[in-house]
Short mmCIF file of C-alpha atoms in Angstrom, two decimals:
data_model
loop_
_atom_site.label_atom_id
_atom_site.label_comp_id
_atom_site.label_asym_id
_atom_site.label_seq_id
_atom_site.Cartn_x
_atom_site.Cartn_y
_atom_site.Cartn_z
CA MET A 1 -71.68 -179.68 60.49
CA ARG A 2 -75.27 -180.09 61.50
CA LYS A 3 -74.76 -183.78 62.37
CA THR A 4 -71.77 -183.02 64.56
CA THR A 5 -73.54 -180.21 66.38
CA LEU A 6 -76.70 -182.15 67.09
CA LEU A 7 -74.78 -185.20 68.22
CA ALA A 8 -73.04 -183.01 70.77
CA VAL A 9 -76.37 -181.59 71.89
CA ALA A 10 -77.97 -185.02 72.12
CA GLY A 11 -75.07 -186.20 74.25
CA ALA A 12 -75.39 -183.26 76.56
CA THR A 13 -79.15 -183.78 76.85
CA ALA A 14 -78.69 -187.43 77.74
CA MET A 15 -76.10 -186.44 80.32
CA VAL A 16 -78.53 -183.94 81.81
CA THR A 17 -81.38 -186.45 81.91
CA GLY A 18 -79.24 -189.01 83.65
CA PHE A 19 -78.00 -186.52 86.18
CA ALA A 20 -81.54 -185.40 86.92
CA ALA A 21 -82.71 -188.98 87.45
CA GLN A 22 -79.99 -189.51 90.04
CA THR A 23 -80.20 -186.29 91.99
CA GLY A 24 -83.08 -184.03 90.92
CA THR A 25 -85.91 -185.54 92.94
CA ALA A 26 -84.02 -185.57 96.20
CA ARG A 27 -82.89 -181.97 95.82
CA ALA A 28 -86.38 -180.84 94.82
CA ALA A 29 -87.83 -182.18 98.02
CA GLU A 30 -85.23 -180.71 100.36
CA GLN A 31 -84.27 -177.39 98.77
CA CYS A 32 -86.61 -175.89 96.23
CA GLY A 33 -89.79 -177.81 95.44
CA ASP A 34 -92.13 -177.25 92.53
CA ILE A 35 -91.81 -174.17 90.33
CA SER A 36 -94.07 -173.27 87.41
CA ILE A 37 -92.98 -170.97 84.58
CA ALA A 38 -95.27 -169.61 81.87
CA GLN A 39 -93.91 -170.53 78.45
CA MET A 40 -95.23 -168.07 75.87
CA ASN A 41 -95.98 -169.42 72.44
CA TRP A 42 -93.07 -167.94 70.53
CA ALA A 43 -89.59 -169.29 69.91
CA ALA A 44 -87.56 -166.89 72.08
CA ALA A 45 -89.81 -167.65 75.04
CA GLU A 46 -89.44 -171.39 74.52
CA VAL A 47 -85.65 -171.09 74.50
CA THR A 48 -85.63 -168.84 77.56
CA THR A 49 -87.83 -171.07 79.68
CA ASN A 50 -85.92 -174.23 78.79
CA ILE A 51 -82.67 -172.54 79.84
CA ALA A 52 -84.26 -171.47 83.12
CA LYS A 53 -85.67 -174.95 83.73
CA PHE A 54 -82.29 -176.56 83.17
CA MET A 55 -80.52 -174.24 85.58
CA LEU A 56 -83.18 -174.39 88.28
CA ASP A 57 -83.48 -178.17 88.18
CA GLN A 58 -79.76 -178.90 87.99
CA GLY A 59 -78.34 -175.95 89.89
CA TYR A 60 -80.97 -175.31 92.55
CA GLY A 61 -82.61 -178.74 92.86
CA CYS A 62 -86.04 -177.54 91.74
CA ASN A 63 -88.78 -179.51 90.04
CA THR A 64 -89.68 -177.04 87.30
CA SER A 65 -92.71 -177.29 85.03
CA LEU A 66 -93.25 -175.21 81.91
CA VAL A 67 -96.85 -174.12 81.39
CA LYS A 68 -97.74 -173.27 77.80
CA SER A 69 -99.44 -169.90 77.80
CA ASP A 70 -99.63 -166.45 76.27
CA THR A 71 -99.39 -162.94 77.67
CA ILE A 72 -102.97 -162.25 78.74
CA PRO A 73 -103.83 -165.85 79.81
CA ALA A 74 -100.70 -165.92 82.00
CA ILE A 75 -101.61 -162.64 83.68
CA THR A 76 -105.21 -163.76 84.13
CA SER A 77 -104.09 -167.02 85.71
CA ILE A 78 -101.87 -165.19 88.22
CA ALA A 79 -104.73 -162.86 89.09
CA GLU A 80 -107.16 -165.74 89.68
CA ASN A 81 -104.93 -168.57 90.91
CA GLY A 82 -101.56 -167.08 91.87
CA ARG A 83 -99.87 -169.34 89.32
CA PRO A 84 -97.65 -169.74 87.39
CA ASP A 85 -94.89 -168.58 89.70
CA VAL A 86 -92.80 -166.96 87.00
CA VAL A 87 -93.49 -165.24 83.68
CA THR A 88 -90.60 -164.57 81.31
CA ASN A 89 -90.64 -162.85 77.92
CA LEU A 90 -93.50 -160.63 79.06
CA TRP A 91 -93.85 -157.89 76.44
CA LEU A 92 -95.02 -155.02 78.62
CA ASN A 93 -96.56 -153.13 75.69
CA SER A 94 -98.87 -156.10 75.07
CA ALA A 95 -99.73 -156.74 78.71
CA GLY A 96 -101.71 -153.54 79.13
CA ASP A 97 -103.58 -152.46 82.25
CA ALA A 98 -104.11 -156.03 83.45
CA TYR A 99 -100.41 -156.32 84.33
CA LYS A 100 -100.26 -152.88 85.94
CA LYS A 101 -103.26 -153.83 88.09
CA LEU A 102 -101.45 -156.95 89.33
CA GLU A 103 -98.42 -154.86 90.24
CA SER A 104 -100.50 -152.23 92.04
CA GLU A 105 -102.22 -154.99 94.03
CA GLY A 106 -98.85 -156.42 95.06
CA LYS A 107 -99.47 -159.76 93.39
CA ILE A 108 -96.54 -159.65 90.98
CA LYS A 109 -93.20 -157.86 90.70
CA ARG A 110 -90.87 -157.34 87.81
CA VAL A 111 -87.34 -158.60 88.56
CA ALA A 112 -85.44 -158.27 85.28
CA LYS A 113 -85.45 -157.32 81.65
CA THR A 114 -85.42 -160.66 79.84
CA LEU A 115 -83.95 -158.96 76.79
CA GLN A 116 -81.49 -156.06 76.64
CA PRO A 117 -82.29 -153.53 75.33
CA GLY A 118 -85.63 -155.28 74.67
CA GLY A 119 -87.63 -156.00 71.58
CA VAL A 120 -86.11 -153.89 68.82
CA GLU A 121 -87.63 -152.60 65.61
CA GLY A 122 -86.64 -149.97 63.12
CA TRP A 123 -85.46 -149.28 59.62
CA TRP A 124 -82.31 -151.14 58.58
CA ILE A 125 -79.74 -151.64 55.84
CA PRO A 126 -77.22 -154.49 55.38
CA THR A 127 -73.98 -153.78 57.24
CA TYR A 128 -71.96 -154.37 54.06
CA LEU A 129 -73.85 -151.40 52.62
CA ALA A 130 -73.16 -149.28 55.71
CA LYS A 131 -69.45 -150.08 55.44
CA GLU A 132 -69.37 -149.10 51.79
CA HIS A 133 -71.43 -145.94 52.36
CA PRO A 134 -71.29 -144.76 56.02
CA GLU A 135 -73.62 -141.90 55.10
CA LEU A 136 -76.48 -144.41 54.95
CA LYS A 137 -76.49 -144.81 58.72
CA THR A 138 -78.87 -141.84 58.94
CA ILE A 139 -82.17 -141.29 57.16
CA GLU A 140 -80.82 -138.01 55.81
CA GLY A 141 -78.00 -139.94 54.13
CA VAL A 142 -80.40 -142.51 52.72
CA MET A 143 -82.68 -139.85 51.26
CA ALA A 144 -79.69 -138.00 49.78
CA HIS A 145 -78.50 -141.18 48.01
CA PRO A 146 -81.57 -143.28 47.15
CA GLU A 147 -79.63 -145.18 44.48
CA TRP A 148 -77.29 -146.62 47.15
CA VAL A 149 -80.23 -148.43 48.79
CA GLY A 150 -81.72 -149.61 45.50
CA GLY A 151 -84.39 -146.89 45.39
CA THR A 152 -86.84 -149.01 47.42
CA PHE A 153 -88.18 -149.04 50.97
CA ASN A 154 -89.35 -152.52 52.03
CA ASN A 155 -92.38 -151.73 54.14
CA CYS A 156 -94.00 -153.70 56.91
CA PRO A 157 -96.85 -156.03 55.80
CA ASP A 158 -100.41 -154.74 55.82
CA GLY A 159 -102.30 -155.36 59.04
CA TRP A 160 -99.27 -155.26 61.32
CA GLY A 161 -98.81 -152.51 63.91
CA CYS A 162 -95.46 -151.60 62.41
CA ARG A 163 -97.22 -150.82 59.13
CA VAL A 164 -99.13 -147.93 60.70
CA VAL A 165 -95.97 -146.49 62.22
CA SER A 166 -93.93 -146.89 59.04
CA ASP A 167 -96.67 -145.42 56.85
CA ASN A 168 -96.79 -142.37 59.11
CA LEU A 169 -93.00 -142.07 59.11
CA ILE A 170 -92.98 -142.23 55.32
CA LYS A 171 -95.44 -139.34 55.31
CA ALA A 172 -93.58 -137.36 57.98
CA LEU A 173 -90.26 -137.73 56.17
CA ASP A 174 -91.81 -137.26 52.73
CA LEU A 175 -89.66 -140.26 51.90
CA GLU A 176 -90.89 -140.74 48.36
CA SER A 177 -89.88 -137.21 47.41
CA SER A 178 -86.29 -138.44 47.57
CA GLY A 179 -86.94 -140.91 44.77
CA ILE A 180 -87.39 -143.93 47.03
CA LYS A 181 -90.42 -146.05 46.16
CA VAL A 182 -92.33 -147.85 48.90
CA PHE A 183 -92.91 -151.58 48.41
CA ASN A 184 -95.62 -152.93 50.70
CA HIS A 185 -94.95 -156.58 51.43
CA GLY A 186 -97.89 -158.93 51.61
CA SER A 187 -96.46 -161.05 54.40
CA GLY A 188 -93.60 -161.39 56.84
CA GLN A 189 -92.24 -164.23 54.71
CA THR A 190 -91.78 -162.09 51.61
CA LEU A 191 -90.22 -159.34 53.71
CA ALA A 192 -87.72 -161.82 55.17
CA SER A 193 -87.08 -163.36 51.75
CA SER A 194 -86.23 -159.95 50.30
CA ILE A 195 -83.47 -159.60 52.89
CA GLY A 196 -82.13 -163.08 52.17
CA SER A 197 -82.08 -162.41 48.44
CA ALA A 198 -80.22 -159.13 48.90
CA PHE A 199 -77.57 -160.73 51.11
CA ALA A 200 -77.09 -163.64 48.68
CA ASP A 201 -76.00 -161.22 45.96
CA LYS A 202 -74.70 -158.42 48.19
CA LYS A 203 -77.29 -156.09 46.72
CA PRO A 204 -78.79 -152.94 48.28
CA TRP A 205 -81.69 -153.31 50.70
CA PHE A 206 -83.54 -150.83 52.89
CA GLY A 207 -86.59 -151.45 55.02
CA TYR A 208 -88.35 -152.31 58.25
CA TYR A 209 -87.48 -155.28 60.49
CA TRP A 210 -87.42 -156.33 64.14
CA GLY A 211 -85.76 -158.61 66.64
CA PRO A 212 -85.11 -160.96 68.20
CA THR A 213 -85.75 -163.00 65.07
CA VAL A 214 -84.08 -165.64 62.95
CA VAL A 215 -83.50 -163.04 60.25
CA MET A 216 -81.65 -160.68 62.58
CA GLY A 217 -79.54 -163.60 63.76
CA ASN A 218 -78.68 -164.71 60.26
CA TYR A 219 -77.87 -161.36 58.70
CA ASP A 220 -75.62 -158.54 59.87
CA MET A 221 -77.84 -155.47 59.71
CA THR A 222 -77.19 -151.82 60.60
CA ARG A 223 -79.99 -149.66 61.92
CA VAL A 224 -80.68 -146.39 60.14
CA LYS A 225 -81.00 -143.56 62.65
CA LEU A 226 -84.30 -141.78 62.09
CA GLY A 227 -83.68 -139.19 64.80
CA ASP A 228 -84.26 -139.15 68.53
CA TYR A 229 -87.04 -141.10 70.15
CA ASP A 230 -89.87 -138.81 71.26
CA LYS A 231 -92.69 -140.48 73.18
CA ALA A 232 -95.43 -138.02 72.20
CA LYS A 233 -94.45 -138.12 68.55
CA PHE A 234 -94.15 -141.90 68.53
CA ASP A 235 -97.52 -142.33 70.24
CA ASN A 236 -99.03 -140.26 67.42
CA LEU A 237 -97.22 -142.38 64.82
CA GLN A 238 -99.15 -145.39 66.12
CA ASN A 239 -102.43 -143.68 65.21
CA LYS A 240 -103.68 -144.76 61.79
CA ASP A 241 -105.49 -141.46 61.36
CA ALA A 242 -102.64 -139.23 62.54
CA SER A 243 -103.17 -135.90 60.75
CA ASN A 244 -99.74 -134.39 61.28
CA PRO A 245 -97.21 -137.16 62.00
CA GLN A 246 -93.76 -136.12 63.18
CA VAL A 247 -90.53 -138.10 62.98
CA SER A 248 -89.44 -140.20 65.94
CA ASP A 249 -87.26 -143.29 66.03
CA PHE A 250 -88.67 -146.57 67.37
CA PRO A 251 -88.20 -147.23 71.12
CA ALA A 252 -87.03 -150.57 72.47
CA ALA A 253 -90.01 -152.56 73.78
CA PRO A 254 -89.59 -153.68 77.42
CA VAL A 255 -89.53 -157.50 77.71
CA LEU A 256 -89.70 -158.55 81.35
CA THR A 257 -89.33 -161.41 83.75
CA SER A 258 -91.79 -161.15 86.62
CA VAL A 259 -92.49 -163.38 89.62
CA THR A 260 -95.44 -163.57 91.97
CA SER A 261 -94.94 -161.86 95.30
CA ASP A 262 -95.46 -165.17 97.11
CA PHE A 263 -92.71 -166.77 95.02
CA ALA A 264 -90.32 -163.92 95.80
CA LYS A 265 -90.87 -164.48 99.53
CA THR A 266 -90.59 -168.28 99.51
CA HIS A 267 -87.84 -168.60 96.89
CA PRO A 268 -85.30 -165.79 97.44
CA ALA A 269 -82.41 -167.68 95.81
CA GLU A 270 -84.40 -168.56 92.72
CA THR A 271 -85.78 -165.01 92.51
CA GLU A 272 -82.20 -163.74 92.63
CA PHE A 273 -81.41 -166.07 89.71
CA PHE A 274 -84.29 -164.67 87.66
CA SER A 275 -83.22 -161.12 88.48
CA LYS A 276 -79.92 -161.80 86.73
CA MET A 277 -81.12 -163.95 83.82
CA SER A 278 -81.01 -161.54 80.88
CA PHE A 279 -80.04 -161.93 77.24
CA LYS A 280 -78.75 -159.42 74.77
CA THR A 281 -81.35 -159.14 72.02
CA ASP A 282 -78.63 -159.86 69.46
CA THR A 283 -77.67 -163.04 71.32
CA MET A 284 -81.26 -164.26 71.31
CA SER A 285 -81.47 -163.62 67.55
CA LYS A 286 -78.33 -165.73 67.06
CA LEU A 287 -79.82 -168.53 69.16
CA LEU A 288 -82.99 -168.46 67.08
CA ALA A 289 -80.92 -168.58 63.89
CA TRP A 290 -79.00 -171.60 65.21
CA GLN A 291 -82.28 -173.28 66.15
CA ASP A 292 -83.71 -172.66 62.69
CA GLU A 293 -80.60 -173.87 60.86
CA ASN A 294 -80.42 -177.06 62.90
CA LYS A 295 -84.17 -177.71 63.09
CA ALA A 296 -83.64 -177.93 66.83
CA SER A 297 -86.16 -177.94 69.65
CA GLY A 298 -86.26 -175.32 72.39
CA GLU A 299 -84.63 -177.82 74.75
CA GLU A 300 -81.79 -178.53 72.30
CA THR A 301 -81.26 -174.81 71.78
CA ALA A 302 -81.12 -174.32 75.54
CA VAL A 303 -78.38 -176.97 75.78
CA TYR A 304 -76.52 -175.30 72.91
CA PHE A 305 -76.63 -172.00 74.80
CA ILE A 306 -75.48 -173.58 78.05
CA LYS A 307 -72.53 -175.26 76.36
CA ASN A 308 -71.45 -172.26 74.30
CA TYR A 309 -72.29 -169.16 76.37
CA GLN A 310 -70.85 -170.06 79.76
CA ASP A 311 -69.39 -166.61 80.32
CA THR A 312 -72.92 -165.22 80.13
CA TRP A 313 -74.92 -167.56 82.34
CA LYS A 314 -72.35 -168.23 85.07
CA ASN A 315 -73.01 -164.74 86.42
CA TRP A 316 -76.69 -165.59 86.88
CA LEU A 317 -76.09 -168.36 89.43
CA ASP A 318 -75.12 -168.41 93.06
CA ALA A 319 -71.81 -170.08 93.93
CA ASP A 320 -73.28 -173.49 94.76
CA ALA A 321 -75.43 -173.68 91.63
CA GLN A 322 -72.56 -172.45 89.49
CA LYS A 323 -70.34 -175.22 90.86
CA LYS A 324 -72.95 -177.89 90.12
CA LEU A 325 -73.59 -176.67 86.58
CA SER A 326 -69.88 -176.33 85.80
CA LYS A 327 -69.25 -179.88 87.02
CA LEU A 328 -72.19 -181.18 85.05
CA ILE A 329 -71.14 -179.76 81.70
CA GLY A 330 -67.41 -179.90 82.27
CA GLY A 331 -66.97 -176.13 82.26
#
């Protein structure tokens, strides 16, 4: 299975390379020119930028370069140098005031949510458990039937931001009074392994996790509703010394694509493309799971997406680019 899949990907990559050698340079000079995209140092960002590069180079005749970066260095570079032109997978909650300052100065503009609904986190159970016991879809149901979830809450590892929030939620809910014991994982690996072990034997599991991730792509999970999201309450949950924490569900974290204002003026067609390039968070988790299973690179995963998710990306392109990409991949 793996051999067949990767052979197909390798063939498509070779096809793309050959096509680019024949036509890319000429189109770059006459239509688009050089474009730089910040490539953050996590897997979802690598996949996203390689997909964008493929479509810009082959559909719009650009000469796209991927600049390895991270959130704050990318923002700093735009502030000081006006480059890179594009930043995708920008987690707004991590960008802080530096990003807001760039926006207020008119140097950058957000054009899309890279992920819909965004980065997700919360408390989850396996979907096979939710189907067997629909009551477990709410925290009230979980606390009323602790034996159905194995009597354990798999907590976020120590030192992570989610640990503070989950610890405060445990206190606010008085979770342990229901008979559920809290197990504090020592690392993200053991937390992920606990989910894999539960799914292997179809055993109960209850705990914290987030996406997009390989784990959320590999395993069908159902989120436990903790209640409504309340900004004031959630802000307090993030405080390690919160004296009176109240229950709020986790919000989705905005994950953006932004372009410099100069780029938006000089590249309206490409800016329009970026304004439409958006992935469902679940889809990105599935792509990461495929990448992990096949030990694939970001480029190979991009080709896999382009070959298998045509109904998604065709809507991102203008008519001419769509025609070129469809001809190229035989879609």
